Amino acid sequence: MVLDKLGNSLRATLEKVAKSVFVDDKLVNELAKDIQRALLQADVNVKLVLKLSEEIKTRALKEKTPAGITKKEHLINIVYEELVKFLGEKEGKIEIKESTKIMLVGLFGSGKTTQAAKLAKYYQKHGHYVALVQTDTYRPAAFEQLKQLAAKLNIPVFGDKDEKDAVKIYKKFEKKLEKFDLVIVDTAGRDALSDELIEELDQINRAVNPTETLLVLSADIGQAAEKQAQAFHDTCGVTGIIVTKLDGTAKGGGALIACSITDAKVKFIGVGEKVEDLEKFKPENFVGRLLGMGDLEALLEKARDAISEEKAEDLGKRFLKGEFNLVDLYEQMEAMKKMGPLNKIVDMIPGFSSLKMPKDALQVQEKMLKKWRFAMDSMTKQELENPDIISAARVKRIAKGAGIEVSEVRSLLKQYKQAKKMSKMLKGGDPQKLMKKLQKGGPQIKFK
Ligand code: GDP
Ligand code: MG
C-alpha cells in the first residue's frame, strides 16, 4: 500500500532526527529533502511539496524551541503540525440544519453513489431525516444501484430511470424533498472530464443550489487530481472532499492535492465497499496513523532521552571554565555514552571545532560507569560538589557503601583530577598548544 510506504519513509525521516546528535542547519535541510522525496513518491504535486517542505524548514530554522522540550522534539512536532495543517487542521464537519442539501460530484467510478448511501446512513444514525436523489441519467442502472444500497437503510430514494434530463428529475421531486432535513443528491460522472459533463453539472448545480458540494475522489487518482479538482471547483464550487478507497491500494497524495486546490477540506474518507465503511476525516488521526502514532511517541521519547544540545553546550562551557565537579563529570560521561566522543562537545565550543581529539581517548566504559555511579551515590552532597575533601577514610567509607573496591573509587577521583587539569588548560585557552600536549601523551582523559 502506497500510503504505508509514505508513512514508512516519513517515519524513517523522523527516526533520523531522533537519532541525530545535534539539530543544525544540515539536519534540517536533510529533513526537508527527505520529506520532499517521500511526498513526491506519494504523488503529491511538486509545488505543494516544495511549499510544505519550505514551511517546515523555515519554522525549524527560525522558531525558538519552547521551554521544556528539546530541539529534536520541537523539530518532530513541526513536521507533525505542518502535515496536519496541510490536510486541514480541523476535522471535516458538515452542519445539518433545516433542509440541507449535499450534492456529490466526481468522475465515473470514483464512488459517488456508494458514498451517497454511506452518507445517508451516517446522518440517519445521527438522527436526521434523510432522502436520496438519483440524478444520474447517464448510467441506466444508477437508480437501481442506489435503491439497492439504501434498501436496508429504510431511506427513500427518488429518481426516474426513464427520464433523460437530470434537472427535470430533480424538479419533479423538489416539493416532496422539502420535508427532509437532509437531501443527498447523486450525480452522473464520465470516464474523463468533458464539456458535456461540465455543462450538465452546471445545470444541476443551479437547479439544486446545494448547501455543500462534495467532490468524490478515489485515493488512487494521483497527479490527475489537480486538474479534476480545479475543473469541478470552477463549475460548482466544491466545499468539501471525500476520498474513497483508502482501504485499498491507495495513494493518498491525490487527496492532498485536491484539498489545497479547492481550498476545501477532506470531510470523509471511504474505507470499504459497504455502507458503513465511511469515516469522518480527522487530520490528526490521519497523520498520526500515517506516521504511526505509537512510533511518534517513541520517537519523541527518544529525542527527550538523548542528551540535549543545550546541556552539552553548557557542560562544555563549564568544563572550559574549570567549574565542574564529580556530578558534571558523570553527566559528561553519560553524555559521551550517548553522543560518542568528547570531540562532539568540543566541536560546539568556538575555536575548538577545528581540533580533532585523539580517537580512542574519552571512550566510556559501561561497567566502570556503573561502578562510579554507585560510588557517587554513596557520597555526600559536599563530597560531590567538592571532591578535594575526600580523604582516605572517606574513600574507604564510599567503597564500602557502594559495594566496590577502594581502587575503583580512587580511579574515579584520579579521573576527576585529570579532567580538571585538562579543563584548566582549556581555560588557559590555546587550543593548539593543548593539542600538541595531548598528542605527546600529556594529560588525557581515559575513562577506563
Ligand atoms: P460512481 O460511479 O462514482 O457512482 O462510483 P460507485 O459508487 O458506483 O463506486 C464504484 C466502485 O467503487 C464500486 O465497485 C464500489 O463498490 C467501489 N467503492 C466505492 N467506495 C469505495 C471504498 O471506499 N472502498 C472500496 N474498496 N471500494 C469502494
Ligand atoms: Mg454512480
Short mmCIF file of C-alpha atoms and ligand atoms in Angstrom, two decimals:
data_model
loop_
_atom_site.label_atom_id
_atom_site.label_comp_id
_atom_site.label_asym_id
_atom_site.label_seq_id
_atom_site.Cartn_x
_atom_site.Cartn_y
_atom_site.Cartn_z
CA MET A 1 0.00 0.00 0.00
CA VAL A 2 1.46 3.30 -1.06
CA LEU A 3 0.07 5.09 1.96
CA ASP A 4 2.04 2.66 4.07
CA LYS A 5 5.08 3.42 2.01
CA LEU A 6 4.62 7.13 2.56
CA GLY A 7 4.18 6.52 6.27
CA ASN A 8 7.29 4.37 6.36
CA SER A 9 9.51 6.88 4.63
CA LEU A 10 8.23 9.75 6.79
CA ARG A 11 8.81 7.63 9.85
CA ALA A 12 12.34 6.81 8.72
CA THR A 13 12.98 10.51 8.22
CA LEU A 14 11.86 11.38 11.73
CA GLU A 15 13.81 8.44 13.10
CA LYS A 16 16.90 10.03 11.65
CA VAL A 17 16.11 13.24 13.51
CA ALA A 18 15.60 11.39 16.76
CA LYS A 19 18.89 9.58 16.41
CA SER A 20 20.98 12.53 15.37
CA VAL A 21 23.24 14.22 17.85
CA PHE A 22 22.64 17.85 17.10
CA VAL A 23 19.91 19.77 15.38
CA ASP A 24 21.67 22.04 12.96
CA ASP A 25 21.05 23.55 9.53
CA LYS A 26 22.42 20.48 7.85
CA LEU A 27 19.98 18.18 9.60
CA VAL A 28 17.04 20.49 8.88
CA ASN A 29 17.97 20.67 5.19
CA GLU A 30 18.29 16.91 5.04
CA LEU A 31 14.93 16.51 6.75
CA ALA A 32 13.26 18.86 4.27
CA LYS A 33 14.77 16.89 1.36
CA ASP A 34 13.67 13.56 2.80
CA ILE A 35 10.13 14.81 3.27
CA GLN A 36 10.08 16.12 -0.29
CA ARG A 37 11.17 12.75 -1.59
CA ALA A 38 8.57 10.89 0.45
CA LEU A 39 5.69 13.11 -0.65
CA LEU A 40 6.69 13.16 -4.31
CA GLN A 41 6.67 9.38 -4.30
CA ALA A 42 3.13 9.52 -2.94
CA ASP A 43 2.09 11.61 -5.93
CA VAL A 44 1.77 14.90 -4.15
CA ASN A 45 2.19 17.77 -6.54
CA VAL A 46 5.69 19.24 -6.74
CA LYS A 47 4.60 22.80 -5.99
CA LEU A 48 2.78 21.73 -2.86
CA VAL A 49 5.66 19.58 -1.74
CA LEU A 50 8.02 22.50 -2.05
CA LYS A 51 5.64 24.77 -0.18
CA LEU A 52 5.26 22.31 2.65
CA SER A 53 8.95 21.50 2.98
CA GLU A 54 9.86 25.19 2.86
CA GLU A 55 7.39 25.87 5.64
CA ILE A 56 8.90 23.13 7.76
CA LYS A 57 12.40 24.38 7.06
CA THR A 58 11.60 28.00 7.83
CA ARG A 59 9.93 27.12 11.10
CA ALA A 60 12.71 24.74 12.11
CA LEU A 61 15.42 27.28 11.48
CA LYS A 62 13.69 30.36 12.84
CA GLU A 63 11.48 29.26 15.68
CA LYS A 64 12.83 29.20 19.17
CA THR A 65 12.46 25.89 20.90
CA PRO A 66 9.77 26.23 23.54
CA ALA A 67 10.84 25.64 27.12
CA GLY A 68 10.56 22.10 28.37
CA ILE A 69 11.20 20.26 25.13
CA THR A 70 14.36 19.50 23.19
CA LYS A 71 15.20 20.87 19.77
CA LYS A 72 14.62 17.44 18.33
CA GLU A 73 11.19 17.09 19.84
CA HIS A 74 10.41 20.53 18.55
CA LEU A 75 11.52 19.57 15.04
CA ILE A 76 9.44 16.40 15.04
CA ASN A 77 6.47 18.38 16.31
CA ILE A 78 6.86 20.88 13.50
CA VAL A 79 6.71 18.14 10.89
CA TYR A 80 3.63 16.67 12.52
CA GLU A 81 1.88 20.03 12.83
CA GLU A 82 2.63 21.08 9.27
CA LEU A 83 1.35 17.79 7.86
CA VAL A 84 -1.85 18.17 9.86
CA LYS A 85 -2.21 21.77 8.73
CA PHE A 86 -1.61 20.68 5.16
CA LEU A 87 -4.53 18.30 5.44
CA GLY A 88 -6.91 20.71 7.03
CA GLU A 89 -6.23 21.27 10.72
CA LYS A 90 -9.80 20.88 11.89
CA GLU A 91 -11.89 17.80 11.40
CA GLY A 92 -14.22 17.99 8.46
CA LYS A 93 -17.63 18.92 9.72
CA ILE A 94 -20.86 19.42 7.88
CA GLU A 95 -23.55 21.23 9.71
CA ILE A 96 -27.00 19.87 9.06
CA LYS A 97 -29.67 22.49 9.55
CA GLU A 98 -33.17 22.54 8.15
CA SER A 99 -33.24 21.41 4.52
CA THR A 100 -29.56 20.94 3.97
CA LYS A 101 -28.63 19.71 0.53
CA ILE A 102 -25.46 17.77 -0.20
CA MET A 103 -24.55 17.19 -3.82
CA LEU A 104 -21.92 14.65 -4.80
CA VAL A 105 -19.79 15.21 -7.89
CA GLY A 106 -16.89 13.33 -9.41
CA LEU A 107 -15.81 11.15 -12.27
CA PHE A 108 -17.32 7.80 -13.09
CA GLY A 109 -16.27 5.09 -10.65
CA SER A 110 -14.93 7.45 -8.03
CA GLY A 111 -17.55 6.20 -5.60
CA LYS A 112 -20.29 8.86 -5.64
CA THR A 113 -23.25 6.51 -5.50
CA THR A 114 -21.71 4.37 -2.79
CA GLN A 115 -20.77 7.41 -0.69
CA ALA A 116 -24.26 8.86 -1.16
CA ALA A 117 -25.69 5.78 0.54
CA LYS A 118 -22.93 5.84 3.17
CA LEU A 119 -23.62 9.48 3.98
CA ALA A 120 -27.35 8.79 4.18
CA LYS A 121 -26.74 6.04 6.68
CA TYR A 122 -24.27 8.17 8.63
CA TYR A 123 -26.66 11.10 9.05
CA GLN A 124 -29.68 8.92 9.63
CA LYS A 125 -27.78 7.36 12.51
CA HIS A 126 -27.20 10.86 13.84
CA GLY A 127 -30.92 11.44 13.98
CA HIS A 128 -31.58 13.24 10.71
CA TYR A 129 -34.46 12.70 8.35
CA VAL A 130 -32.67 11.84 5.12
CA ALA A 131 -33.64 11.40 1.47
CA LEU A 132 -31.56 10.34 -1.52
CA VAL A 133 -31.99 11.62 -5.08
CA GLN A 134 -30.51 9.94 -8.12
CA THR A 135 -29.95 12.39 -10.97
CA ASP A 136 -27.52 10.17 -12.87
CA THR A 137 -29.28 9.58 -16.19
CA TYR A 138 -26.09 8.58 -17.92
CA ARG A 139 -25.85 5.14 -16.39
CA PRO A 140 -29.14 3.27 -16.71
CA ALA A 141 -28.51 1.15 -13.63
CA ALA A 142 -27.62 4.04 -11.34
CA PHE A 143 -31.11 4.44 -9.87
CA GLU A 144 -31.34 0.71 -9.17
CA GLN A 145 -27.88 0.71 -7.61
CA LEU A 146 -28.74 3.49 -5.18
CA LYS A 147 -32.07 1.89 -4.31
CA GLN A 148 -30.33 -1.36 -3.54
CA LEU A 149 -27.73 0.33 -1.35
CA ALA A 150 -30.44 2.22 0.52
CA ALA A 151 -32.90 -0.64 0.74
CA LYS A 152 -31.65 -1.97 4.05
CA LEU A 153 -31.44 1.52 5.49
CA ASN A 154 -35.08 2.37 5.06
CA ILE A 155 -34.20 5.64 3.39
CA PRO A 156 -36.36 6.88 0.47
CA VAL A 157 -34.67 7.14 -2.91
CA PHE A 158 -36.09 9.49 -5.53
CA GLY A 159 -35.36 9.08 -9.21
CA ASP A 160 -36.74 8.17 -12.60
CA LYS A 161 -34.94 5.69 -14.79
CA ASP A 162 -36.95 6.72 -17.87
CA GLU A 163 -36.13 10.41 -17.64
CA LYS A 164 -33.03 11.59 -19.51
CA ASP A 165 -32.84 15.10 -18.12
CA ALA A 166 -31.17 15.35 -14.71
CA VAL A 167 -32.66 18.76 -13.93
CA LYS A 168 -36.16 17.55 -14.72
CA ILE A 169 -35.75 14.67 -12.28
CA TYR A 170 -34.77 17.00 -9.51
CA LYS A 171 -37.55 19.47 -10.26
CA LYS A 172 -40.07 16.66 -10.28
CA PHE A 173 -39.36 15.83 -6.63
CA GLU A 174 -38.34 19.23 -5.36
CA LYS A 175 -41.56 19.83 -3.45
CA LYS A 176 -41.54 16.38 -1.85
CA LEU A 177 -37.96 16.84 -0.74
CA GLU A 178 -38.77 19.89 1.36
CA LYS A 179 -39.86 17.85 4.32
CA PHE A 180 -36.47 16.19 4.79
CA ASP A 181 -33.76 17.89 6.80
CA LEU A 182 -31.07 16.36 4.62
CA VAL A 183 -31.26 15.66 0.91
CA ILE A 184 -28.32 13.91 -0.70
CA VAL A 185 -28.11 14.30 -4.47
CA ASP A 186 -26.09 11.83 -6.52
CA THR A 187 -24.96 12.99 -9.97
CA ALA A 188 -23.62 11.41 -13.11
CA GLY A 189 -19.93 11.15 -13.90
CA ARG A 190 -17.97 10.37 -17.03
CA ASP A 191 -14.79 8.43 -17.71
CA ALA A 192 -12.99 11.70 -18.12
CA LEU A 193 -13.72 15.37 -17.76
CA SER A 194 -15.72 16.53 -20.74
CA ASP A 195 -17.58 19.67 -21.74
CA GLU A 196 -20.73 17.64 -21.69
CA LEU A 197 -20.26 16.68 -18.06
CA ILE A 198 -19.33 20.21 -17.06
CA GLU A 199 -22.43 21.57 -18.78
CA GLU A 200 -24.68 19.03 -17.09
CA LEU A 201 -23.15 19.72 -13.68
CA ASP A 202 -23.56 23.41 -14.14
CA GLN A 203 -27.27 22.95 -14.80
CA ILE A 204 -27.92 20.56 -11.97
CA ASN A 205 -25.92 22.78 -9.65
CA ARG A 206 -28.15 25.74 -10.44
CA ALA A 207 -31.28 23.67 -10.01
CA VAL A 208 -30.31 22.07 -6.68
CA ASN A 209 -28.39 25.02 -5.23
CA PRO A 210 -26.70 22.72 -2.73
CA THR A 211 -25.53 23.70 0.75
CA GLU A 212 -22.47 21.51 0.31
CA THR A 213 -20.88 20.24 -2.86
CA LEU A 214 -18.63 17.32 -2.14
CA LEU A 215 -16.08 16.17 -4.65
CA VAL A 216 -15.63 12.42 -4.54
CA LEU A 217 -12.11 11.35 -5.40
CA SER A 218 -10.64 7.93 -5.45
CA ALA A 219 -7.45 7.81 -3.41
CA ASP A 220 -5.50 6.21 -6.25
CA ILE A 221 -6.09 9.11 -8.61
CA GLY A 222 -2.60 10.55 -8.22
CA GLN A 223 -1.49 13.64 -10.08
CA ALA A 224 -4.71 13.82 -12.12
CA ALA A 225 -6.45 15.09 -9.00
CA GLU A 226 -5.20 18.60 -9.59
CA LYS A 227 -6.90 19.04 -12.93
CA GLN A 228 -10.08 17.37 -11.79
CA ALA A 229 -10.38 19.29 -8.57
CA GLN A 230 -9.86 22.53 -10.44
CA ALA A 231 -12.46 21.78 -13.11
CA PHE A 232 -15.11 20.61 -10.66
CA HIS A 233 -14.38 23.54 -8.41
CA ASP A 234 -14.73 26.03 -11.26
CA THR A 235 -18.04 24.52 -12.27
CA CYS A 236 -19.81 24.07 -9.00
CA GLY A 237 -17.74 25.43 -6.14
CA VAL A 238 -16.52 22.43 -4.22
CA THR A 239 -16.95 22.84 -0.45
CA GLY A 240 -15.54 19.55 0.71
CA ILE A 241 -13.90 16.35 -0.42
CA ILE A 242 -14.49 12.68 0.17
CA VAL A 243 -11.51 10.50 -0.52
CA THR A 244 -12.61 6.96 -1.25
CA LYS A 245 -10.88 3.60 -1.43
CA LEU A 246 -8.37 4.47 1.23
CA ASP A 247 -8.72 0.84 2.26
CA GLY A 248 -7.32 -0.48 -0.98
CA THR A 249 -4.18 0.16 -2.93
CA ALA A 250 -4.21 3.78 -2.04
CA LYS A 251 -2.07 6.71 -2.85
CA GLY A 252 -3.13 9.46 -0.53
CA GLY A 253 -1.29 12.12 -2.45
CA GLY A 254 -4.11 12.92 -4.83
CA ALA A 255 -6.37 13.80 -1.95
CA LEU A 256 -3.81 16.19 -0.58
CA ILE A 257 -3.62 17.96 -3.90
CA ALA A 258 -7.36 18.32 -4.22
CA CYS A 259 -7.56 19.87 -0.77
CA SER A 260 -5.34 22.74 -1.48
CA ILE A 261 -6.63 23.39 -5.00
CA THR A 262 -10.20 23.81 -3.91
CA ASP A 263 -9.30 25.15 -0.53
CA ALA A 264 -11.94 22.73 0.66
CA LYS A 265 -11.02 20.15 3.19
CA VAL A 266 -11.44 16.42 3.27
CA LYS A 267 -14.63 15.75 5.20
CA PHE A 268 -14.96 12.00 4.99
CA ILE A 269 -12.94 9.05 3.85
CA GLY A 270 -14.29 5.88 2.29
CA VAL A 271 -12.65 2.77 3.64
CA GLY A 272 -14.59 -0.06 2.01
CA GLU A 273 -17.48 -1.01 -0.25
CA LYS A 274 -20.10 -1.44 2.43
CA VAL A 275 -22.48 1.33 3.51
CA GLU A 276 -20.90 1.53 6.93
CA ASP A 277 -17.39 1.98 5.56
CA LEU A 278 -17.29 5.74 5.95
CA GLU A 279 -15.20 7.64 8.45
CA LYS A 280 -15.16 11.24 9.43
CA PHE A 281 -11.84 12.65 8.42
CA LYS A 282 -9.67 13.83 11.28
CA PRO A 283 -6.34 15.20 10.13
CA GLU A 284 -4.57 14.48 13.42
CA ASN A 285 -5.67 10.88 13.32
CA PHE A 286 -4.75 10.54 9.68
CA VAL A 287 -1.25 11.94 10.13
CA GLY A 288 -0.93 10.00 13.36
CA ARG A 289 -1.78 6.82 11.50
CA LEU A 290 0.48 7.75 8.62
CA LEU A 291 3.43 8.35 10.89
CA GLY A 292 2.39 5.66 13.34
CA MET A 293 1.29 7.46 16.47
CA GLY A 294 2.86 4.87 18.71
CA ASP A 295 6.09 5.28 16.80
CA LEU A 296 5.82 9.03 17.05
CA GLU A 297 5.52 8.81 20.81
CA ALA A 298 8.52 6.53 20.96
CA LEU A 299 10.45 8.91 18.75
CA LEU A 300 9.65 11.86 20.93
CA GLU A 301 10.75 9.86 23.92
CA LYS A 302 13.99 9.01 22.24
CA ALA A 303 14.60 12.62 21.45
CA ARG A 304 13.86 13.52 25.05
CA ASP A 305 16.17 10.85 26.32
CA ALA A 306 19.19 11.82 24.28
CA ILE A 307 21.32 14.48 25.86
CA SER A 308 20.15 17.88 24.83
CA GLU A 309 22.31 20.12 22.77
CA GLU A 310 21.84 22.91 25.26
CA LYS A 311 23.03 20.74 28.08
CA ALA A 312 26.08 19.60 26.14
CA GLU A 313 26.93 23.17 25.36
CA ASP A 314 26.52 24.15 28.98
CA LEU A 315 28.75 21.30 30.08
CA GLY A 316 31.34 22.28 27.52
CA LYS A 317 31.37 25.84 28.76
CA ARG A 318 31.66 24.89 32.41
CA PHE A 319 34.39 22.46 31.52
CA LEU A 320 36.24 25.31 29.90
CA LYS A 321 35.90 27.47 32.94
CA GLY A 322 37.23 24.72 35.18
CA GLU A 323 33.96 24.90 37.03
CA PHE A 324 32.99 21.32 37.17
CA ASN A 325 32.59 18.74 39.86
CA LEU A 326 32.01 15.00 40.03
CA VAL A 327 28.38 15.27 39.06
CA ASP A 328 29.38 17.11 35.92
CA LEU A 329 31.99 14.52 35.20
CA TYR A 330 29.43 11.81 35.48
CA GLU A 331 26.98 13.66 33.29
CA GLN A 332 29.69 14.23 30.79
CA MET A 333 30.49 10.57 30.66
CA GLU A 334 26.82 9.75 30.27
CA ALA A 335 26.59 12.31 27.52
CA MET A 336 29.51 10.79 25.74
CA LYS A 337 27.97 7.39 26.00
CA LYS A 338 25.01 8.78 24.11
CA MET A 339 26.81 11.07 21.74
CA GLY A 340 30.09 9.43 21.09
CA PRO A 341 33.44 11.01 21.81
CA LEU A 342 34.04 14.26 23.60
CA ASN A 343 35.10 15.93 20.37
CA LYS A 344 31.40 16.35 19.60
CA ILE A 345 31.09 18.52 22.65
CA VAL A 346 34.33 20.27 21.99
CA ASP A 347 33.13 20.89 18.43
CA MET A 348 30.50 23.16 19.81
CA ILE A 349 32.91 25.42 21.55
CA PRO A 350 34.08 28.27 19.34
CA GLY A 351 37.74 27.97 18.48
CA PHE A 352 37.90 24.32 19.24
CA SER A 353 35.84 23.00 16.41
CA SER A 354 38.85 22.57 14.16
CA LEU A 355 40.60 20.34 16.65
CA LYS A 356 40.49 16.63 16.30
CA MET A 357 40.61 14.76 19.55
CA PRO A 358 42.54 11.50 19.74
CA LYS A 359 40.06 8.93 18.64
CA ASP A 360 40.08 6.47 21.45
CA ALA A 361 40.59 8.97 24.20
CA LEU A 362 37.44 9.58 26.14
CA GLN A 363 35.90 6.21 25.49
CA VAL A 364 33.39 5.38 28.11
CA GLN A 365 33.23 2.01 29.63
CA GLU A 366 29.84 0.89 30.65
CA LYS A 367 30.92 -1.28 33.57
CA MET A 368 33.13 1.34 35.10
CA LEU A 369 30.49 3.99 34.69
CA LYS A 370 28.08 1.87 36.66
CA LYS A 371 30.55 1.44 39.49
CA TRP A 372 31.29 5.12 39.54
CA ARG A 373 27.61 5.83 39.71
CA PHE A 374 27.39 3.58 42.80
CA ALA A 375 30.34 5.42 44.28
CA MET A 376 28.71 8.76 43.67
CA ASP A 377 25.51 7.52 45.24
CA SER A 378 27.48 6.81 48.37
CA MET A 379 28.98 10.28 48.52
CA THR A 380 27.62 13.21 50.41
CA LYS A 381 26.50 16.31 48.59
CA GLN A 382 29.59 18.11 49.85
CA GLU A 383 31.85 15.39 48.55
CA LEU A 384 30.24 15.51 45.14
CA GLU A 385 30.49 19.23 44.85
CA ASN A 386 33.97 19.45 46.25
CA PRO A 387 35.79 16.15 45.70
CA ASP A 388 39.01 17.56 47.12
CA ILE A 389 37.73 16.95 50.63
CA ILE A 390 37.59 13.20 50.08
CA SER A 391 40.18 11.72 52.41
CA ALA A 392 41.46 8.14 52.53
CA ALA A 393 38.97 7.37 55.28
CA ARG A 394 36.17 8.75 53.17
CA VAL A 395 37.30 6.67 50.18
CA LYS A 396 37.02 3.55 52.32
CA ARG A 397 33.58 4.51 53.54
CA ILE A 398 32.41 5.26 49.98
CA ALA A 399 33.76 1.97 48.61
CA LYS A 400 32.01 0.05 51.34
CA GLY A 401 28.76 1.88 50.84
CA ALA A 402 28.88 1.32 47.08
CA GLY A 403 29.99 -2.27 47.32
CA ILE A 404 33.01 -1.67 45.10
CA GLU A 405 36.78 -1.76 45.52
CA VAL A 406 38.72 1.06 47.14
CA SER A 407 40.85 1.16 43.99
CA GLU A 408 37.77 1.81 41.91
CA VAL A 409 36.83 4.83 43.98
CA ARG A 410 40.39 6.04 43.62
CA SER A 411 40.29 5.62 39.85
CA LEU A 412 37.21 7.79 39.78
CA LEU A 413 38.95 10.50 41.75
CA LYS A 414 42.01 10.24 39.54
CA GLN A 415 39.83 10.62 36.53
CA TYR A 416 38.25 13.67 38.04
CA LYS A 417 41.61 15.26 38.75
CA GLN A 418 42.84 14.67 35.22
CA ALA A 419 39.72 16.10 33.74
CA LYS A 420 40.04 19.11 35.98
CA LYS A 421 43.62 19.58 34.88
CA MET A 422 42.63 19.44 31.27
CA SER A 423 39.84 21.84 31.95
CA LYS A 424 42.31 24.32 33.41
CA MET A 425 44.49 24.04 30.34
CA LEU A 426 41.49 24.71 28.18
CA LYS A 427 40.70 27.67 30.36
CA GLY A 428 44.21 28.95 29.64
CA GLY A 429 42.93 28.95 26.14
CA ASP A 430 45.48 27.97 23.49
CA PRO A 431 43.88 25.04 21.76
CA GLN A 432 46.87 24.41 19.51
CA LYS A 433 49.23 24.08 22.44
CA LEU A 434 46.83 21.83 24.22
CA MET A 435 46.51 19.67 21.18
CA LYS A 436 50.25 19.21 20.98
CA LYS A 437 50.34 18.20 24.60
CA LEU A 438 47.57 15.75 24.06
CA GLN A 439 49.34 14.22 21.11
CA LYS A 440 52.52 13.89 23.13
CA GLY A 441 50.56 11.85 25.62
CA GLY A 442 50.04 14.60 28.11
CA PRO A 443 47.08 14.54 30.40
CA GLN A 444 44.37 12.58 28.73
CA ILE A 445 41.02 11.61 29.93
CA LYS A 446 40.73 7.91 29.52
CA PHE A 447 37.59 6.67 31.07
CA LYS A 448 38.74 3.15 31.69
P1 GDP B 1 -19.65 6.27 -9.00
O1 GDP B 1 -19.55 5.88 -10.42
O2 GDP B 1 -18.85 7.48 -8.72
O3 GDP B 1 -21.06 6.40 -8.54
O4 GDP B 1 -18.97 5.08 -8.16
P2 GDP B 1 -19.67 3.89 -7.39
O5 GDP B 1 -20.27 4.39 -6.12
O6 GDP B 1 -20.53 3.14 -8.30
O7 GDP B 1 -18.40 3.04 -6.96
C1 GDP B 1 -17.52 2.46 -7.90
C2 GDP B 1 -16.88 1.23 -7.30
O8 GDP B 1 -16.07 1.57 -6.21
C3 GDP B 1 -17.91 0.26 -6.73
O9 GDP B 1 -17.50 -1.06 -7.03
C4 GDP B 1 -17.86 0.50 -5.25
O10 GDP B 1 -18.21 -0.64 -4.51
C5 GDP B 1 -16.42 0.86 -5.05
N1 GDP B 1 -16.18 1.71 -3.88
C6 GDP B 1 -16.79 2.86 -3.54
N2 GDP B 1 -16.27 3.39 -2.40
C7 GDP B 1 -15.29 2.53 -2.00
C8 GDP B 1 -14.37 2.50 -0.91
O11 GDP B 1 -14.31 3.38 -0.04
N3 GDP B 1 -13.51 1.45 -0.87
C9 GDP B 1 -13.52 0.47 -1.78
N4 GDP B 1 -12.63 -0.52 -1.67
N5 GDP B 1 -14.36 0.47 -2.84
C10 GDP B 1 -15.24 1.48 -2.94
MG MG B 2 -22.78 6.40 -9.58
#
